[in-house]
Each structure stands twice: as C-alpha cells, then as structure tokens.
C-alpha cells in the first residue's frame, strides 16, 4: 500500500470519510476514502500500489469483455430512434460530430479495455483512424482480432508523434491512473493544438454517494483511486495543462440500480425477498426509461453519478 499527496493542491492533510470494500468482484480488502482538508479533493488513500492493484482487475472485469453483437444492436437502435437516443446521449460523441464525422481524424482511446467503445466509434465514424491502448494484454488481443489497431501499454508513455491526435478519449479511466500526471502529460504531448480530450468520470457529489454511502456503485474501490467532483476535476486538469470547455452531467439513473443491488445483497432481508428485488432492479432497460424524468432532474441539479468533460490544451 502507498500514501499519496493531494492531486489537486499537493497537500498532505487528509480526513477519513468512510471505509469500504470491492463490491464489484468481492475481492477481500478494506479501503479508506479520504478528503483533503485543504481543498476537498477525495481519493482512495492509502491505496494499493501499481503491482497490488492488479489483483482488483480480474479477467471477468466488465470492460475486458468485448461484446460486438451488443454494440451493433445499440448503434442500430440509436440510428432507428435518434430522438430517443438524444434524450440520454452522454455527449461522448458530440465532439466527434462537431470536429468532423467524415474526415480521417486520428483518434486515440486510453484505457480502452476490450474496445467496446472503439468498436462503437468504428460503426459511427468509419473514416476515423482509431487506435486504442490498455494494460490488459487479453483485452488488446480481442480488439486486434476485430481489426482495430491497439497496443498494450501502462499509459505512462504513448508511442505517438507530438501533436498527432485530433481527439483523445478516456472513458472512465482517469480515476484509475496511478501515474495521473505522467499520462496527462503524454496526452497533452500527442494532442494537436486544436485537439480535444474527452473524458468521463464518476461524480462523488452525486446524490447516490450521500444515499448509498459505502455501497455506491460509483466508488468501485479500490480500482478508483480518485473521486472527483466538477470543482476538483477542473483543478486537477488545469494543473496538468487542460482547460474544461464543457461539462455534461449524465442523464441516466442506471448506476443507482447497481448501488441498490449492492445494498440489497448486504442487507438482512430474507433470501427469497433479496432474490426477487435483485431480479427487479436488474431489469435495466425498463429501469432506464421509467426513471428518465428523475434522471433529467438529477442532471440539471448536477447530481448525476457520471459526468463528461471536453477539454482543450491550455495555451
Ligand atoms: Zn488538496
């Protein structure tokens, strides 16, 4: 285990917020989420070091599963019902459409896992020159089998020329990076001057953290090393040479069904009732659309469990 200084202000004064464990894979270990008393930045601290953390990325980890049939189905549905999709669009693709949907843009995804997102990009923007990187060897092999350029790396060094990439995507990855500054430095180097960094991260200011506490799905302890809100994310990115152009709060309550399932599993309810409740809350499509009005209120009040930031290089 290792103790870190604050990534936002550099301070070393931490206050424990709560202790929790890995509810995603139930791997043993108890971890502390702490808040910097100087600036409010939150982190898993102490945290497993780079070798220890590997135990918390098992083969069955969700992002390591490439499901091209599911991605194809989703994209087909979205093309068929563009209005419905626009209601829940997390704005991940907006910057692509704005920059140029039909140009040969160079697009890199860091922490691409098995490449579900890259595969979706290929379906949406077939002319783009896509490349992905991740530290999971098996995941990268799966992606290469699908004919998408990808390579294994620890994200500390990106083997691309200076100012060569139009867009760098980091979908739920920044909060996983042990060498955060090093990776962001590399992203800044490889991005063109007018390039965009598009990231999505969990939002610790979400109501879900206040309601579900240690069971909140967004915590994903200990793989999530940092627990951002808009203010601390903006500060950390600025410190590393990026300005936030826009911040979009996600219009979905789906994560809350995962948090509910965590709480139900750990509860003292009878096993038969637990089983029924888990079945209900796992029916995600229905849950997604039934809770849409609430999801809009959640986004409007900046209470969403996830947020997407579009960033440019600081001048
Ligand atoms: Zn701080």
PDB file of N, CA and C and ligand atoms in Angstrom, residues 6 8-11 36 38-41, ligand 1:
ATOM      1  N   UNK A   6      -2.187  15.144  -2.129  1.00  0.00           N
ATOM      2  CA  UNK A   6      -3.372  15.583  -2.866  1.00  0.00           C
ATOM      3  C   UNK A   6      -3.011  15.905  -4.319  1.00  0.00           C
ATOM      4  N   UNK A   8      -4.794  17.639  -6.299  1.00  0.00           N
ATOM      5  CA  UNK A   8      -5.293  18.964  -6.682  1.00  0.00           C
ATOM      6  C   UNK A   8      -4.432  20.087  -6.112  1.00  0.00           C
ATOM      7  N   UNK A   9      -4.049  19.983  -4.809  1.00  0.00           N
ATOM      8  CA  UNK A   9      -3.312  21.097  -4.185  1.00  0.00           C
ATOM      9  C   UNK A   9      -1.939  20.684  -3.673  1.00  0.00           C
ATOM     10  N   UNK A  10      -1.626  19.399  -3.722  1.00  0.00           N
ATOM     11  CA  UNK A  10      -0.309  18.939  -3.274  1.00  0.00           C
ATOM     12  C   UNK A  10      -0.212  18.745  -1.766  1.00  0.00           C
ATOM     13  N   UNK A  11      -1.294  19.029  -1.044  1.00  0.00           N
ATOM     14  CA  UNK A  11      -1.285  18.938   0.416  1.00  0.00           C
ATOM     15  C   UNK A  11      -1.226  17.499   0.926  1.00  0.00           C
ATOM     16  N   UNK A  36      -9.068  15.653   1.207  1.00  0.00           N
ATOM     17  CA  UNK A  36      -8.019  16.629   1.511  1.00  0.00           C
ATOM     18  C   UNK A  36      -8.672  17.776   2.287  1.00  0.00           C
ATOM     19  N   UNK A  38      -7.512  20.580   2.867  1.00  0.00           N
ATOM     20  CA  UNK A  38      -7.163  21.904   2.325  1.00  0.00           C
ATOM     21  C   UNK A  38      -8.028  22.302   1.134  1.00  0.00           C
ATOM     22  N   UNK A  39      -8.397  21.302   0.273  1.00  0.00           N
ATOM     23  CA  UNK A  39      -9.112  21.692  -0.951  1.00  0.00           C
ATOM     24  C   UNK A  39     -10.351  20.840  -1.244  1.00  0.00           C
ATOM     25  N   UNK A  40     -10.570  19.754  -0.508  1.00  0.00           N
ATOM     26  CA  UNK A  40     -11.780  18.961  -0.725  1.00  0.00           C
ATOM     27  C   UNK A  40     -11.631  17.807  -1.701  1.00  0.00           C
ATOM     28  N   UNK A  41     -10.471  17.680  -2.360  1.00  0.00           N
ATOM     29  CA  UNK A  41     -10.237  16.559  -3.286  1.00  0.00           C
ATOM     30  C   UNK A  41     -10.329  15.237  -2.525  1.00  0.00           C
TER      31      UNK A  41
HETATM   32 ZN1  LIG B   1      -5.938  19.230  -1.665  1.00  0.00          ZN
END
